[in-house]
Tab-separated table of C-alpha atoms and ligand atoms in Angstrom:
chain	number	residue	atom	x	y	z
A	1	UNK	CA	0.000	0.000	0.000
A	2	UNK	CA	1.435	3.369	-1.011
A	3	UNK	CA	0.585	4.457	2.625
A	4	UNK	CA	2.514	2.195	4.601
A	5	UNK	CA	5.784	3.107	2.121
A	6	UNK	CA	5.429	6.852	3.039
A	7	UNK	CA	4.993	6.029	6.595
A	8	UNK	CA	8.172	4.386	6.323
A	9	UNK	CA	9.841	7.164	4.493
A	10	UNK	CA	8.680	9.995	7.291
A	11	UNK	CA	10.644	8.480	10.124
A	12	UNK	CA	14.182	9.248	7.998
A	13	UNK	CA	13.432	12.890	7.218
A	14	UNK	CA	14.416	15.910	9.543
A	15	UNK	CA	11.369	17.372	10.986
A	16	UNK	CA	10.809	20.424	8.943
A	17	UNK	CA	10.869	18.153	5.782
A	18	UNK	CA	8.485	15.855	7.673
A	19	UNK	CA	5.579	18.354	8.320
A	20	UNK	CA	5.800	19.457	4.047
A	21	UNK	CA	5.542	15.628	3.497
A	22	UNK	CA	2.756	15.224	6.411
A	23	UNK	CA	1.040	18.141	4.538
A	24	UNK	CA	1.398	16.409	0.925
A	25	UNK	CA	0.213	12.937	2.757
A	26	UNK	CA	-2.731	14.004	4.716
A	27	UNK	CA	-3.953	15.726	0.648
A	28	UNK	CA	-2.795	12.257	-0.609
A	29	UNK	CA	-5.140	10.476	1.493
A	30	UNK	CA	-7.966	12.845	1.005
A	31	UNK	CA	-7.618	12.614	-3.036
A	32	UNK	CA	-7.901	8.829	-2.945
A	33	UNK	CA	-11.045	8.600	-0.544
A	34	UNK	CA	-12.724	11.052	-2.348
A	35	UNK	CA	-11.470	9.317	-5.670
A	36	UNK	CA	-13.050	6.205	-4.528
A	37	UNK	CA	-16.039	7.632	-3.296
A	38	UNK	CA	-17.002	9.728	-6.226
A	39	UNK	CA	-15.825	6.012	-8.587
A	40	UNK	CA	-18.540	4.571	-6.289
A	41	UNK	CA	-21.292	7.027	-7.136
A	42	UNK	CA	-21.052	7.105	-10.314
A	43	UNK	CA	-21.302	3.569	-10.660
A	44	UNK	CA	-24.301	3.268	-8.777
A	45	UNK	CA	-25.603	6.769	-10.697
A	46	UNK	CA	-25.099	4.618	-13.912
A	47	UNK	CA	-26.419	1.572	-12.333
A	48	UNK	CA	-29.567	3.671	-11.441
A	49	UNK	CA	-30.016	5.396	-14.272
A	50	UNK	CA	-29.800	2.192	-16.420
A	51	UNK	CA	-32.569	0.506	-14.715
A	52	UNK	CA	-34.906	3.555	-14.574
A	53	UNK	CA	-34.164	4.345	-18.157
A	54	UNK	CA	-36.049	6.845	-19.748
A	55	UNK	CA	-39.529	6.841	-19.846
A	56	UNK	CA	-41.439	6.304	-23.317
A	57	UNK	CA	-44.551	8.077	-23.826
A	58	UNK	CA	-46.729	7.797	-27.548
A	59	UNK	CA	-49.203	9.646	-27.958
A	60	UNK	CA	-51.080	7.786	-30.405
A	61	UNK	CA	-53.322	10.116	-32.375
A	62	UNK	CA	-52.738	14.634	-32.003
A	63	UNK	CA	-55.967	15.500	-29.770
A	64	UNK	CA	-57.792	17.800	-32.290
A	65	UNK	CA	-55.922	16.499	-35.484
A	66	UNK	CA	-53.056	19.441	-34.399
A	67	UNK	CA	-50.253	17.002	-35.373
A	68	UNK	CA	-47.094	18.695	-33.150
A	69	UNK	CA	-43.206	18.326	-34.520
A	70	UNK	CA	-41.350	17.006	-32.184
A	71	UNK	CA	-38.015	17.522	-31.832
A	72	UNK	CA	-35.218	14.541	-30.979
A	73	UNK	CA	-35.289	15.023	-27.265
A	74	UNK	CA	-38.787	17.158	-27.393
A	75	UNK	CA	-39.069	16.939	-23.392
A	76	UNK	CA	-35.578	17.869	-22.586
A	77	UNK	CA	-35.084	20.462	-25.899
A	78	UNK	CA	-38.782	22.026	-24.776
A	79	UNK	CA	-39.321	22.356	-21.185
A	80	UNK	CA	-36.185	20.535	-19.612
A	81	UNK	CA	-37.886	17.773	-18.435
A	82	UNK	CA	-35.157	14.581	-18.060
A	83	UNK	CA	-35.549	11.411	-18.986
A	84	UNK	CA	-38.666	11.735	-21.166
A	85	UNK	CA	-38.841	9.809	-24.455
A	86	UNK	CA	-41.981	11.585	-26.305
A	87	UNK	CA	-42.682	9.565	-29.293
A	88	UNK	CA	-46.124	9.229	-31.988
A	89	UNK	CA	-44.344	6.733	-34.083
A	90	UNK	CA	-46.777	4.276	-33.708
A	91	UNK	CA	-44.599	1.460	-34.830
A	92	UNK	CA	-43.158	2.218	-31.409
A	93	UNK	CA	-46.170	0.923	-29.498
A	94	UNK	CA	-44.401	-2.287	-27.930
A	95	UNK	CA	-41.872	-0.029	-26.681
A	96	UNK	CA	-44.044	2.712	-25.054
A	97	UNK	CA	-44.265	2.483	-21.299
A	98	UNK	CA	-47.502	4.723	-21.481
A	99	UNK	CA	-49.978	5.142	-24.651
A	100	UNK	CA	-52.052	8.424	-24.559
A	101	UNK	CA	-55.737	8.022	-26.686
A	102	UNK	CA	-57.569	11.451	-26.506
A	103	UNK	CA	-61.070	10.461	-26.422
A	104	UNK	CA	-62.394	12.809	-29.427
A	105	UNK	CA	-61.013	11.066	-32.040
A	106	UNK	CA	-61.335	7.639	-30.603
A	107	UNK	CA	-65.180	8.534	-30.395
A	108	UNK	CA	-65.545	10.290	-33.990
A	109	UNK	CA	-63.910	7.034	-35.715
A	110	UNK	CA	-60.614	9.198	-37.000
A	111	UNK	CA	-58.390	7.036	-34.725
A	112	UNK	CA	-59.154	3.828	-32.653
A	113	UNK	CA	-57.703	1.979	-30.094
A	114	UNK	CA	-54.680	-0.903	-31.146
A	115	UNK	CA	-57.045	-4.333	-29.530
A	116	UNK	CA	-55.930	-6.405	-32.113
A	117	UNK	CA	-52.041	-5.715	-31.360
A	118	UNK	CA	-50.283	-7.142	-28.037
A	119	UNK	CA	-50.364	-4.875	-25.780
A	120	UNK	CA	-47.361	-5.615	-23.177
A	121	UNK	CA	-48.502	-6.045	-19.405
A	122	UNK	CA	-47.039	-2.974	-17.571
A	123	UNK	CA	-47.835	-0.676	-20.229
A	124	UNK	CA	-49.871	2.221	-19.144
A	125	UNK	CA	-53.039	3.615	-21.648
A	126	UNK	CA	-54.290	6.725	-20.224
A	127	UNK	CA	-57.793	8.011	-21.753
A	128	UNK	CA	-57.640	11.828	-22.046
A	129	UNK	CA	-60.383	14.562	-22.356
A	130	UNK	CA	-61.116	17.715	-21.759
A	131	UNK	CA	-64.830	17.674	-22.561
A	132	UNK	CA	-67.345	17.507	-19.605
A	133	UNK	CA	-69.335	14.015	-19.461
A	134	UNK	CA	-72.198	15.557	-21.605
A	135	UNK	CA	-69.434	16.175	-24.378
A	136	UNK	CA	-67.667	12.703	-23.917
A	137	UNK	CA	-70.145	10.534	-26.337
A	138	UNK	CA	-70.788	6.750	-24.925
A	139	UNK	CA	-67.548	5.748	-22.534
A	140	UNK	CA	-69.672	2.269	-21.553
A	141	UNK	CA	-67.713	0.872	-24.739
A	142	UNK	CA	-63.862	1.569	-22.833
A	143	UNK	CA	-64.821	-0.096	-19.638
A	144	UNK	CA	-61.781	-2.208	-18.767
A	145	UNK	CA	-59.416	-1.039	-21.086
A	146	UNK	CA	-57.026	2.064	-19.573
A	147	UNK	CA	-54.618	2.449	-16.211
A	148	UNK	CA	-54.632	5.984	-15.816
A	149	UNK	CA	-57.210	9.140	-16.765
A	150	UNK	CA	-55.775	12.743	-17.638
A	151	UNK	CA	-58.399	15.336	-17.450
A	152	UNK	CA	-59.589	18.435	-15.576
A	153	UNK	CA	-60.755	16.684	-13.185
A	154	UNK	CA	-59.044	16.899	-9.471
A	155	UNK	CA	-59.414	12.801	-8.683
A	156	UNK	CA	-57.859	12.160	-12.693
A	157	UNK	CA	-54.304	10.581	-12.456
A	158	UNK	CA	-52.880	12.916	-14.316
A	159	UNK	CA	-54.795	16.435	-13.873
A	160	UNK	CA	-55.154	18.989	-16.332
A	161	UNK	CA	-56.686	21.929	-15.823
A	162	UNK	CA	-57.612	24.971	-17.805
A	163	UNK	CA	-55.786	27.359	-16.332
A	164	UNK	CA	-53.755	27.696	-12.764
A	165	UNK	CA	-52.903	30.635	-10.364
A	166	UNK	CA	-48.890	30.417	-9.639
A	167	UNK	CA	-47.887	32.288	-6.705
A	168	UNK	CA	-45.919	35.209	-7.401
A	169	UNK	CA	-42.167	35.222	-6.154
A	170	UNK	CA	-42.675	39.531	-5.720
A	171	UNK	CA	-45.992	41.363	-5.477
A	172	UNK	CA	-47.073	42.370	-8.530
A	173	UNK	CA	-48.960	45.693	-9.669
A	174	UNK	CA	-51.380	44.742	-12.164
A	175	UNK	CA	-52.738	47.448	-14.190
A	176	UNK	CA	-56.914	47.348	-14.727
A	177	UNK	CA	-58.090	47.392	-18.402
A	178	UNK	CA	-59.793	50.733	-19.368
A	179	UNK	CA	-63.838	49.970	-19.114
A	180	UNK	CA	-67.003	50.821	-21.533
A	181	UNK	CA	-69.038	48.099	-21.671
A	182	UNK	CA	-71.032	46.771	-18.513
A	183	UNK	CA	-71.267	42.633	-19.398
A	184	UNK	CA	-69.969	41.144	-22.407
A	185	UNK	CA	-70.551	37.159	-23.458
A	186	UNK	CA	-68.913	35.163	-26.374
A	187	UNK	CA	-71.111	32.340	-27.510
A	188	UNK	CA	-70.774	29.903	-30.284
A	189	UNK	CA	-72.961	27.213	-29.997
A	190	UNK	CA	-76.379	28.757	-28.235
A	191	UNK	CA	-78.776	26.067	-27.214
A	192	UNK	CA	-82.050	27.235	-25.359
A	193	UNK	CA	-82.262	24.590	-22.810
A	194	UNK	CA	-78.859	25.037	-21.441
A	195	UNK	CA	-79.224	27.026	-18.624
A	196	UNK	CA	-76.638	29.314	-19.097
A	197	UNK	CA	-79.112	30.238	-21.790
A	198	UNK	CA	-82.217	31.019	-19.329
A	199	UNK	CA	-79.848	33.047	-17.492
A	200	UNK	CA	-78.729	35.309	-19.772
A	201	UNK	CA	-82.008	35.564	-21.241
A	202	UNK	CA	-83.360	36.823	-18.220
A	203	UNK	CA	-80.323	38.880	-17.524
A	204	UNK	CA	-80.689	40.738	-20.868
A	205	UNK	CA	-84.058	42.267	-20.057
A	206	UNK	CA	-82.035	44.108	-17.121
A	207	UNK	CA	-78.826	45.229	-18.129
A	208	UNK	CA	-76.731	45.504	-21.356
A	209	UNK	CA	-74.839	42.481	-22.394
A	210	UNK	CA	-72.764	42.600	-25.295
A	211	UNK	CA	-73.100	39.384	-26.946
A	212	UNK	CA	-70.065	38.034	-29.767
A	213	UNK	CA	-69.341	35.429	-31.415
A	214	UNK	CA	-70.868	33.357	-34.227
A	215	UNK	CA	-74.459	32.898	-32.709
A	216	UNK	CA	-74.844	36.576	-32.484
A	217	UNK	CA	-73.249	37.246	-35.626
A	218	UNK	CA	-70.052	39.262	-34.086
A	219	UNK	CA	-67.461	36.212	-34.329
A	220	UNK	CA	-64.065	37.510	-33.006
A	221	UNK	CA	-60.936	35.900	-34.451
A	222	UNK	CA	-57.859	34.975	-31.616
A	223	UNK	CA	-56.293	38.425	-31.809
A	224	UNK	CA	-59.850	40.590	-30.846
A	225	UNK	CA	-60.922	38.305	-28.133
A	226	UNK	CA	-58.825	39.941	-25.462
A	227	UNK	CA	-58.754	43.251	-26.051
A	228	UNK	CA	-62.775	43.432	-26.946
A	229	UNK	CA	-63.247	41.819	-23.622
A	230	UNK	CA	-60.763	43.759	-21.229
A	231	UNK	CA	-63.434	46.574	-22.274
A	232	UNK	CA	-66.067	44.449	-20.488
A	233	UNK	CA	-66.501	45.192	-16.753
A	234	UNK	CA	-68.157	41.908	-16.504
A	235	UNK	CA	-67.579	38.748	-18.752
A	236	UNK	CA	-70.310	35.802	-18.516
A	237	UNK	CA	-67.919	32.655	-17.825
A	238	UNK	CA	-71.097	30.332	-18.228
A	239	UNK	CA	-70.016	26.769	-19.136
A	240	UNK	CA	-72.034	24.734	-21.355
A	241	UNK	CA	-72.802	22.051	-18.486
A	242	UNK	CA	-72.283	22.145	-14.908
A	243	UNK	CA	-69.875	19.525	-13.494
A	244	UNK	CA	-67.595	19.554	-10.515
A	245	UNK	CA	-64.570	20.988	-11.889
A	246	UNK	CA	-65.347	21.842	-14.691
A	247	UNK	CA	-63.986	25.147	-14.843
A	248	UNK	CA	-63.073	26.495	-18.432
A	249	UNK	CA	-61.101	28.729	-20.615
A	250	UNK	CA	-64.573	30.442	-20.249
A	251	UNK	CA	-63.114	31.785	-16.857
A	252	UNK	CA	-58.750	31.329	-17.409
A	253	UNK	CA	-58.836	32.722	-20.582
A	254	UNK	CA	-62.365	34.928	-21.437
A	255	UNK	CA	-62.179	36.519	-17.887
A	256	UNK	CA	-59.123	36.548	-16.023
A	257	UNK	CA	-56.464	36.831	-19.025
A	258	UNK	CA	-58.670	39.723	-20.733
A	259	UNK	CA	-58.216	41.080	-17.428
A	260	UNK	CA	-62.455	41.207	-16.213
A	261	UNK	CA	-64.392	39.705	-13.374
A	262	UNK	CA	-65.904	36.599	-14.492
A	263	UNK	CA	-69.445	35.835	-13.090
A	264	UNK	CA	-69.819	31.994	-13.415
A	265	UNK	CA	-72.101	29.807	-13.523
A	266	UNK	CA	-70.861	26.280	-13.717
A	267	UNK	CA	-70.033	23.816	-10.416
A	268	UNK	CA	-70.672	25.458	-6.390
A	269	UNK	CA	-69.085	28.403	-5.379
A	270	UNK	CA	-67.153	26.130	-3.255
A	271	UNK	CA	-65.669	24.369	-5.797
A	272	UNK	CA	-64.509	27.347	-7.722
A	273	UNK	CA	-63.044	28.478	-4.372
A	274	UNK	CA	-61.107	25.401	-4.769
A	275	UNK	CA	-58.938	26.979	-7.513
A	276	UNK	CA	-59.325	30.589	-7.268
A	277	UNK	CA	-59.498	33.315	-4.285
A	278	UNK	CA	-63.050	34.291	-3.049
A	279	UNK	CA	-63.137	37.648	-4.340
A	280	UNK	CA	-61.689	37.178	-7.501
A	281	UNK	CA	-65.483	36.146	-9.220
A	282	UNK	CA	-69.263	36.920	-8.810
A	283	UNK	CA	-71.624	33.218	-8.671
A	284	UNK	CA	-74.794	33.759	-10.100
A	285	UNK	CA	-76.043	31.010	-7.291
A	286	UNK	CA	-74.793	34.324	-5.010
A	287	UNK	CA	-78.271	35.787	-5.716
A	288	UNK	CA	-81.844	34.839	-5.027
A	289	UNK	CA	-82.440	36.427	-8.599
A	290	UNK	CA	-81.545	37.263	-11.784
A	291	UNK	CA	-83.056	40.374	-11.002
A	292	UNK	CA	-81.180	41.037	-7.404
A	293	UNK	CA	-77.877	39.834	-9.303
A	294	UNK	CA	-78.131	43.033	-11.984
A	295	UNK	CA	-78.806	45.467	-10.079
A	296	UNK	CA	-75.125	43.784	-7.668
A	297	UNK	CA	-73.490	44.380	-11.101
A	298	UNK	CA	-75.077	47.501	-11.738
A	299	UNK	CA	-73.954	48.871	-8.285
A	300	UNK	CA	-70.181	47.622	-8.400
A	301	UNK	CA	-69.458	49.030	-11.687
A	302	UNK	CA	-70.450	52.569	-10.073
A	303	UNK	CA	-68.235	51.704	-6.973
A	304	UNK	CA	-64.464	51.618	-8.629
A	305	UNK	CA	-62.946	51.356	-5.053
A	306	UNK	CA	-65.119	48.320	-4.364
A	307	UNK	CA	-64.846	46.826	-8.176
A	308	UNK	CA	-61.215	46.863	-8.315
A	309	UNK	CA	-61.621	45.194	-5.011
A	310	UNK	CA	-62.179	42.166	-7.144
A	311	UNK	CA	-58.430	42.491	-9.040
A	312	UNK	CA	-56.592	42.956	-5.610
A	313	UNK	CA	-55.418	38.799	-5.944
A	314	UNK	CA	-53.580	39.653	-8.875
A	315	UNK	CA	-50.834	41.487	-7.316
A	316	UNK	CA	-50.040	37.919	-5.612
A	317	UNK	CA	-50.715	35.624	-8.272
A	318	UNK	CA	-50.528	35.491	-12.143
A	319	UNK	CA	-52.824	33.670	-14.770
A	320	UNK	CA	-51.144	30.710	-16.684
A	321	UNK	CA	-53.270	29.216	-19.404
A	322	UNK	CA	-53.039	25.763	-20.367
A	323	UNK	CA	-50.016	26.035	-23.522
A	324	UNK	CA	-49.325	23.658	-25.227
A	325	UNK	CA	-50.253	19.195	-25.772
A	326	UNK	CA	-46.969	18.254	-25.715
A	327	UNK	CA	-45.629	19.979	-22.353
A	328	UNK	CA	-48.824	18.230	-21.080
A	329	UNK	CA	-47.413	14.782	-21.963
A	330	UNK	CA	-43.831	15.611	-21.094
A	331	UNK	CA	-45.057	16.463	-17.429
A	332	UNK	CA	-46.434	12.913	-17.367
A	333	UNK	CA	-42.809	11.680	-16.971
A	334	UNK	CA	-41.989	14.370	-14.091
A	335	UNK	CA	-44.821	12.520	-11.926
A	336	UNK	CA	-44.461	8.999	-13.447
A	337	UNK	CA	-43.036	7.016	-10.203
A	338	UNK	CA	-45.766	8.349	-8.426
A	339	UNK	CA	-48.746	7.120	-10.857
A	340	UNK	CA	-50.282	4.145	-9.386
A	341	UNK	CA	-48.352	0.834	-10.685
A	342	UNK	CA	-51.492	-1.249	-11.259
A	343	UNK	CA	-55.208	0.098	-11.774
A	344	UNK	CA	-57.912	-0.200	-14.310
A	345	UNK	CA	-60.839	1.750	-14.856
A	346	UNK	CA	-63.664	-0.734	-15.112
A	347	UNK	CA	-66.251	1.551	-15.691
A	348	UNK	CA	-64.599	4.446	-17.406
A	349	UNK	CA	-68.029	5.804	-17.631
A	350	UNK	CA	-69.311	6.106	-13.976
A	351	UNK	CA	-65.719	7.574	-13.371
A	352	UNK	CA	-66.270	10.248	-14.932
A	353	UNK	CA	-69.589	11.516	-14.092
A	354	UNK	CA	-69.182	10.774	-10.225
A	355	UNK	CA	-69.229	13.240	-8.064
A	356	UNK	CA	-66.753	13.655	-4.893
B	401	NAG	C1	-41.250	5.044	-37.217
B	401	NAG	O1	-40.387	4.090	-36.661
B	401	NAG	C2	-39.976	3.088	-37.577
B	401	NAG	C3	-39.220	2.017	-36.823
B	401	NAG	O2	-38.355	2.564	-35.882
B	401	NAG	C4	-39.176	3.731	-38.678
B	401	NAG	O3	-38.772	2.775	-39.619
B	401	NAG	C5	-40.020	4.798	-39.362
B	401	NAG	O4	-39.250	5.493	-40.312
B	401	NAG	C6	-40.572	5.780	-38.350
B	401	NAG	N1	-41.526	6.647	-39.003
B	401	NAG	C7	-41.440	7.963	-38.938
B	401	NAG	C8	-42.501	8.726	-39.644
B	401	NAG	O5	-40.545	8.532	-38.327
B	402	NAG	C1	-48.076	50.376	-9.105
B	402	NAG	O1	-48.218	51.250	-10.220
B	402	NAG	C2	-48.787	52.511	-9.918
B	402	NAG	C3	-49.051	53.267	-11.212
B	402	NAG	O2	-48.099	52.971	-12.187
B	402	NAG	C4	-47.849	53.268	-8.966
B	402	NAG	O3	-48.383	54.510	-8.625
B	402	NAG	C5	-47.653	52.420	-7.693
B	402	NAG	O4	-46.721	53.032	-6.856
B	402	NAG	C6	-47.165	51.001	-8.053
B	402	NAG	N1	-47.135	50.173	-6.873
B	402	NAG	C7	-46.181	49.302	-6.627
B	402	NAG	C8	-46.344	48.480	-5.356
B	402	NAG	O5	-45.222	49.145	-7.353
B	403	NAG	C1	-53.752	-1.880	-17.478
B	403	NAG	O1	-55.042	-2.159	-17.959
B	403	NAG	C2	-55.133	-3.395	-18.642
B	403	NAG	C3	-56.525	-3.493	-19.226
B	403	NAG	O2	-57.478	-3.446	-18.234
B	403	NAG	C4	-54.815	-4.518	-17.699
B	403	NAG	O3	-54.879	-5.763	-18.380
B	403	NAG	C5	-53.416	-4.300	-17.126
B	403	NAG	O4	-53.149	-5.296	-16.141
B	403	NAG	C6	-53.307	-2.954	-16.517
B	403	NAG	N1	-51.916	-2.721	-16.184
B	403	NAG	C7	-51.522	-2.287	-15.006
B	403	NAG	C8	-50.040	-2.197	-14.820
B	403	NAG	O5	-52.278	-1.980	-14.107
């Protein structure tokens, strides 16, 4: 051992040589431990790494037919998630460690699922939507067939929601849009029955509402939508059906990116609360009446210290709007290990109309 031999060799040297050499010997010893050590690690890094591997995940059909380019490492290029293989080569399916089906096209025939191809026994298909159940079609037909759900729902494996609040690192100072209008609305598809569409009937009769879109005749392409509304005191964040959590780019995007205050009608007030602060929205369930509810909207816009009331959140949080399909499936491999290993949705169906 070379430490033995330089033992040996301190005894012959005069004492002032001795302490140099004890000096040199003592950073000797420290270079080969920590040699050794960091060997070691790496070994076992490799080791780990090896049997984790990267995680493969193919999407097997663009939700909406927007086909994405990927790049080489798209996860790692993109959004600097590691150790994420994102893939929709489907000639890659025996390799995948998770398969992603988004339920529109599975449902409108453009895509279906692989049944007749072996499917290996720890791979993962997770059924995605964003549609509430009344915009699913029939799910009875996919009982028994995926591991994991990604939706907006807050009990869905993999959640994914419309929009989020992030916590601001400094307080903010948001600036309030300009105002004109009192309550603005973008529609597309108006059906009478819904009951977003008794309420704003009824609403009409009391106070202007500025209806757009291509029911009314006034469509607005992407680059009017924000700055028409930010002229809006109000917007009318009505969703098309009322589920728990189903809280849409009606409110993220319509309201709280065009810089208004949404009044929603949707899920509980509770379960809004759930997501956003108190005082950042009006609930038409807040009212007795349509009637008692205008004349509330009618007051606060004449009350500016009391409207902007409703903005004061935003100088502690900021909007961020669902982006993009691809970060979506990349942040799949950020919470992989902690996906349950084994489950199957028997009845896919039930799932997703249960409430809490
Ligand atoms: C898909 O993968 C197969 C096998 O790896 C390969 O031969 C083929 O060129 C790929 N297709 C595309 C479009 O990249
Ligand atoms: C926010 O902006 C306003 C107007 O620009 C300014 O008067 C105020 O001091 C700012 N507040 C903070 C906390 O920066
Ligand atoms: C995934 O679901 C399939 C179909 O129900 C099932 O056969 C398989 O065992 C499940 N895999 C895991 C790992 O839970």
């Amino acid at each position: 051992m070379p430490v033995s031999n330089a033992a040996a060799a301190v005894s012959s040297m005069d004492f002032k040589k001795c302490r140099k050499f004890h000096v040199f010997l003592v950073l000797a010893l420290v270079f080969v431990i920590s040699c050794s050590v960091s060997y070691k690690w790496s070994i076992s890094g490799r080791r780990q790494e090896a049997v984790r591997g990267k995680v493969t995940i193919l999407v097997w059909h663009w939700p909406f037919g927007n086909i994405s380019t990927l790049q080489k490492d798209e996860c790692w290029d993109s959004y600097h998630v590691p150790g994420c293989n994102l893939v929709d080569n489907r000639s890659l399916l025996s390799q995948a460690d998770v398969v992603v089906y988004h339920n529109r096209e599975l449902q409108n025939g453009v895509s279906k699922l692989p049944l007749d191809l072996p499917r290996p026994p720890a791979q993962k298909w997770v059924w995605l939507s964003l549609e509430s159940p009344s915009n699913n079609g029939d799910l009875r037909q996919y009982g028994g067939l995926f591991n994991w759900t990604m939706t907006y729902q807050s009990d869905a494996d993999i959640c994914l929601p419309y929009g989020e609040l992030i916590p601001r690192t400094t307080k903010g100072n948001y600036t309030i849009p300009a105002k004109q209008t009192l309550a603005c609305w973008v529609v597309s598809n108006f059906q009478s029955s819904q009951k977003r569409s008794e309420v704003y009937m009824s609403l009409k009769n009391l106070i202007p509402v500025e209806v757009y879109g291509h029911w009314a005749n006034k469509p607005l392409n992407d680059e009017q939508v924000l700055p028409i509304i930010s002229q809006c005191y109000f917007y009318l964040a009505f969703e098309n059906s009322v589920y728990r959590d189903y809280i849409t780019e009606k409110l993220w995007y319509n309201a709280f990116l065009a810089g208004t205050v949404p009044v929603v009608l949707g899920p509980p007030r509770a379960n809004y609360e759930a997501y956003i602060p108190k005082d950042s929205f009006i609930h038409v369930d807040d009212f007795a009446s349509i009637t008692e509810l205008a004349t509330f909207l009618n007051e606060l816009a004449s009350d500016k210290e009391r409207y902007n009331s409703y903005f004061r959140w935003r100088s502690d949080y900021y909007v961020k709007i669902f982006h993009s399909w691809s970060e979506e499936f990349c942040k799949i491999c950020k919470i992989y290990e902690r996906l349950p290993p084994r489950k199957i949705y028997d009845d896919l169906d039930s799932w997703s109309r249960h409430e809490p």
